[in-house]
Amino acid sequence: MKQLSILKSSILIVLFLSISAFFVSCSQEDDINAKKLSISGFVQSKSNLTSLGVALERTNLLATLNGDTKYTLFAPTNEAFDAFLLANGFANINAVPTTTLREILLNHVVTQVKTANDLPFTGYIKTLAVGNVSDNNLSLYVNKTNGVVLNGISEVTAANNYVSNGIVHVVDAVIGLPTIVTHINANSNFNTLSSLLTTNGQPDYITTLSGSGAFTLFAPYNTALVALNNELPGGVAALTSAQLTTVLNYHVVSGNNLASDLSEGQILTTQATPQFVKVLLSTGPKLKDANNRNCSIIITDIQCTNGVIHVLSQALRPTL
C-alpha cells in the first residue's frame, strides 16, 4: 500500500510538472508571437485601437511604424479619438486635414524604446512632430506623480506593450499639438505664472500665446516669482496693471529663439518695449536684466507649435 501511495504521488508530481511546463510554454509562445508584431501590427490587432489604425493608414504612417527602426508609440483609444473629433468639430477622422492629422500622430511617437520606467518622473522628451515656426521637434511633458500623464491631458492606461520594433503605451486622450499655453498649463511649476497671465485687467495673454507666434517665453518657475514678489516693494500685488503688464511682457521676445541661436553678449528686445535683456553664456546660460540681475536659464528648448520656452530660476525685473 505504501508503495502504491508513493507511485500515485509520483504520478501526480509528474502530471503537475507537465501541466506547468505546458502553460509556461504557451505563455512564452504568446510572448514570442506578440513580439513578432510590429507597432503597426499591434495597433491593427487591437479592437480598441481601430481609429488609430485608420488614422495611421490615412497618413501613410503604418509603413513607418512597421519597419526596423525602434519607436515608442503612445496609442490613443477609439474613445480618445471620438472625444478629440467632437471637441474639434470634425465629423470623422477623414475630416481632419491630412497634414494636421499626420503631425498630431507624430506627436505620439518618440524615437527609441521608452518603457514607463525610462520616462522622466517630471520632464520633457521630444516627439517626431514639428510645429509651425521651427523644424525643432515638439516637446512632450511627462508627469509620473500620479500615473503617467502627458502634456497634462493624456494618461497611460496600459503601459509597456512590447513589439518587434519598440513599445506601445495605450493612452486615454489624443495628445494635441502643444502651444506655449499648453505647456504652461501642463507643468505645475508654472502655476504662478499662469495665474499672473490670467489676472483681470491684463492683455489676453492666453489667446496671444495660443496664437500663431512665433514667441520666445522666458518662463519663471513658481519659486522664481515668489522671490520676485518678496523683492518688489509691496510685492506683485502693489503693481499697477500697467506695471504688471510690463513685467510679463519683459519675459517675451519675438521669434523662435532656440538655445543654439543665443550668443554671448546678444541683446534681446523684449515685448516690454523698449526694454532689453542681455545674453550671458560664459558661466552657464543667463539673462542680465535692466536691474543688472543675472537670471539663470535652467531648462532650454521646450518646443511648442508657436514658439519656444526657456525656464528661468529667477524672474526678470524690468524698469518700472
Tab-separated table of C-alpha atoms in Angstrom, residues 34-160:
chain	number	residue	atom	x	y	z
A	34	ALA	CA	3.303	39.244	-29.545
A	35	LYS	CA	6.852	40.424	-30.134
A	36	LYS	CA	6.632	39.325	-33.764
A	37	LEU	CA	4.054	42.057	-34.284
A	38	SER	CA	5.386	45.451	-35.260
A	39	ILE	CA	3.906	48.629	-33.791
A	40	SER	CA	1.557	48.798	-36.769
A	41	GLY	CA	0.646	45.150	-36.389
A	42	PHE	CA	-0.090	45.625	-32.698
A	43	VAL	CA	-2.382	48.585	-33.412
A	44	GLN	CA	-4.234	46.681	-36.112
A	45	SER	CA	-4.689	43.671	-33.836
A	46	LYS	CA	-6.461	45.626	-31.076
A	47	SER	CA	-10.193	46.317	-31.305
A	48	ASN	CA	-9.882	49.408	-29.092
A	49	LEU	CA	-7.300	50.993	-31.437
A	50	THR	CA	-9.133	50.785	-34.768
A	51	SER	CA	-9.481	54.569	-35.095
A	52	LEU	CA	-5.742	54.935	-34.617
A	53	GLY	CA	-5.191	52.296	-37.287
A	54	VAL	CA	-7.380	54.230	-39.739
A	55	ALA	CA	-5.545	57.464	-38.957
A	56	LEU	CA	-2.112	55.857	-39.398
A	57	GLU	CA	-3.151	54.335	-42.709
A	58	ARG	CA	-4.591	57.632	-43.980
A	59	THR	CA	-1.338	59.460	-43.206
A	60	ASN	CA	0.937	56.724	-44.594
A	61	LEU	CA	2.456	56.134	-41.160
A	62	LEU	CA	1.574	52.436	-40.952
A	63	ALA	CA	4.612	51.640	-43.093
A	64	THR	CA	6.837	53.874	-40.953
A	65	LEU	CA	5.811	52.064	-37.785
A	66	ASN	CA	6.169	48.685	-39.464
A	67	GLY	CA	9.902	48.907	-40.108
A	68	ASP	CA	13.029	48.071	-38.136
A	69	THR	CA	13.543	51.496	-36.516
A	70	LYS	CA	12.766	51.419	-32.815
A	71	TYR	CA	9.956	53.691	-31.649
A	72	THR	CA	7.742	54.336	-28.660
A	73	LEU	CA	4.092	54.926	-29.535
A	74	PHE	CA	1.543	56.486	-27.207
A	75	ALA	CA	-1.608	54.959	-28.684
A	76	PRO	CA	-4.966	56.747	-28.178
A	77	THR	CA	-8.033	54.535	-27.883
A	78	ASN	CA	-11.144	54.778	-30.039
A	79	GLU	CA	-12.863	56.696	-27.234
A	80	ALA	CA	-9.956	59.129	-27.145
A	81	PHE	CA	-10.314	59.787	-30.869
A	82	ASP	CA	-14.086	60.227	-30.540
A	83	ALA	CA	-13.550	62.878	-27.856
A	84	PHE	CA	-10.868	64.619	-29.937
A	85	LEU	CA	-13.065	64.743	-33.058
A	86	LEU	CA	-16.051	66.057	-31.093
A	87	ALA	CA	-14.013	68.729	-29.305
A	88	ASN	CA	-12.538	69.995	-32.571
A	89	GLY	CA	-15.695	69.879	-34.692
A	90	PHE	CA	-14.675	67.058	-37.019
A	91	ALA	CA	-17.339	64.626	-38.212
A	92	ASN	CA	-14.810	61.802	-38.510
A	93	ILE	CA	-11.110	61.135	-38.962
A	94	ASN	CA	-11.338	61.735	-42.716
A	95	ALA	CA	-12.473	65.302	-41.999
A	96	VAL	CA	-9.178	66.168	-40.278
A	97	PRO	CA	-6.722	67.766	-42.738
A	98	THR	CA	-4.142	65.134	-43.621
A	99	THR	CA	-1.102	67.279	-42.806
A	100	THR	CA	-2.567	68.232	-39.426
A	101	LEU	CA	-3.517	64.639	-38.630
A	102	ARG	CA	-0.041	63.433	-39.558
A	103	GLU	CA	1.660	65.878	-37.179
A	104	ILE	CA	-0.781	65.010	-34.394
A	105	LEU	CA	0.019	61.329	-34.833
A	106	LEU	CA	3.766	62.033	-34.916
A	107	ASN	CA	3.275	63.889	-31.634
A	108	HIS	CA	2.536	60.445	-30.158
A	109	VAL	CA	5.794	58.901	-31.408
A	110	VAL	CA	9.203	59.025	-29.723
A	111	THR	CA	12.426	57.586	-31.096
A	112	GLN	CA	13.963	54.653	-29.222
A	113	VAL	CA	12.250	52.329	-26.773
A	114	LYS	CA	10.967	54.143	-23.690
A	115	THR	CA	9.402	51.936	-21.047
A	116	ALA	CA	7.303	53.588	-18.360
A	117	ASN	CA	10.346	53.423	-16.089
A	118	ASP	CA	12.528	55.069	-18.740
A	119	LEU	CA	10.288	58.130	-18.948
A	120	PRO	CA	11.311	61.073	-16.740
A	121	PHE	CA	9.464	61.416	-13.433
A	122	THR	CA	8.753	65.009	-14.404
A	123	GLY	CA	10.387	66.400	-17.505
A	124	TYR	CA	10.415	66.795	-21.261
A	125	ILE	CA	11.060	64.450	-24.169
A	126	LYS	CA	10.926	65.114	-27.919
A	127	THR	CA	8.314	63.666	-30.247
A	128	LEU	CA	8.629	63.297	-34.025
A	129	ALA	CA	6.184	66.163	-34.662
A	130	VAL	CA	7.176	69.705	-35.628
A	131	GLY	CA	5.264	72.955	-35.263
A	132	ASN	CA	4.609	75.939	-37.489
A	133	VAL	CA	7.586	78.104	-36.541
A	134	SER	CA	10.579	75.790	-36.344
A	135	ASP	CA	11.957	72.458	-37.527
A	136	ASN	CA	12.817	71.695	-33.897
A	137	ASN	CA	10.749	68.720	-32.735
A	138	LEU	CA	7.883	69.400	-30.360
A	139	SER	CA	8.288	68.759	-26.643
A	140	LEU	CA	6.156	66.381	-24.598
A	141	TYR	CA	5.835	66.920	-20.847
A	142	VAL	CA	5.803	63.747	-18.752
A	143	ASN	CA	4.498	63.745	-15.187
A	144	LYS	CA	4.597	60.485	-13.201
A	145	THR	CA	3.487	61.983	-9.875
A	146	ASN	CA	0.179	60.138	-10.207
A	147	GLY	CA	0.322	57.585	-13.009
A	148	VAL	CA	1.907	58.630	-16.305
A	149	VAL	CA	0.347	61.832	-17.665
A	150	LEU	CA	1.410	63.504	-20.914
A	151	ASN	CA	1.073	67.249	-21.518
A	152	GLY	CA	-1.344	67.367	-18.592
A	153	ILE	CA	-4.175	65.769	-20.571
A	154	SER	CA	-3.428	62.194	-21.606
A	155	GLU	CA	-2.861	59.322	-19.180
A	156	VAL	CA	-1.223	55.994	-19.925
A	157	THR	CA	-3.790	53.266	-19.216
A	158	ALA	CA	-1.860	50.214	-20.463
A	159	ALA	CA	1.922	50.526	-20.396
A	160	ASN	CA	4.826	48.509	-21.772
